[in-house]
């Protein structure tokens, strides 16, 4: 079996064709891939190592880590021990997860959608409640900014108004906020 090789610019065309002819004359058991030294493989990461790798990319809640690492658990209770150790050392924090979600998503989404995301991450109810309360204070301004970036002009007719209302509602803004944004759509503060 002939293996493809990247052409070496230092070798001439005739040298390459001679070398290729020689390699095709090898015996079937003389596979160069078998003769090559084995690649170094990385050692299997522990659950704690895997969790730290995930946490180095972004904040994860305990529930998210449990979901992602469950398949790598080798004995019962091993995952819980690893996550307890990371929580005790401050690597897993519900408050940091909530702050991270607020930072990433609050500019685009309303309070109800952010609340749903925080609850899906399995955060403590008090942390979720506190985060949502902080969003409610700026909900109207954020909704106006999202509306301005997407549409920028008042709806021309009822179907356009419905489209804009659906857009804001799908982003998680309350019905009252959506109505206030569209009522003042032409106003420039």
Phi, psi and omega in degrees: 000130182269132178260141178286139177235147175289132180296138178265117183296339181284336180270143179281168182297320182291323178295321180295318182291326176295318180293323179292323179293322178294320183289333179284345181271005180290155177289155182301330181275355183267053181286122181298332179293326178288327183282340181292148179296147181295144178289146176288130177256147179283145177293151179297130180286145175286169177300320179296319178296318177296318179297317179296323177296317177295318180292336179287339180276318177195169178289136176234144174279168179299318180297319178298316179295321178299317180297318185283331186257354184305320183291344182264359181288128182263332177224155182299130177088352182295318181294316180300319179297315181296316180290326175297318179296318180291324177293318180298327180271000175088012180281333179247123183216123177298322181296318179293323178297314180298316178298320180296315179296317179299317181296318183281324193249340187297330180289344184245338189236157176276173185297321183291325179289320177295321178300317179297320178295318179294320178293324179295334178279357176076030181283158178300140184299325179294321179293318179296314181300316180297318180295317181292322177298321179293331179283325184300328181295331183247013186301314183296316180296317180295319179296319178298319181293318177297316179297315181299318180293325183276314188247305176078345179221152182298153179295141182278328182214182184294323180291323177292321177298316179297321179298315180294323178294317178298320180300310181292322179295321179294335178279356175097013178276145183292159180299320179296317180296318180298315179297319180294323179295313183286333176292325179256025186300325182271350183282136173250117182282000000 
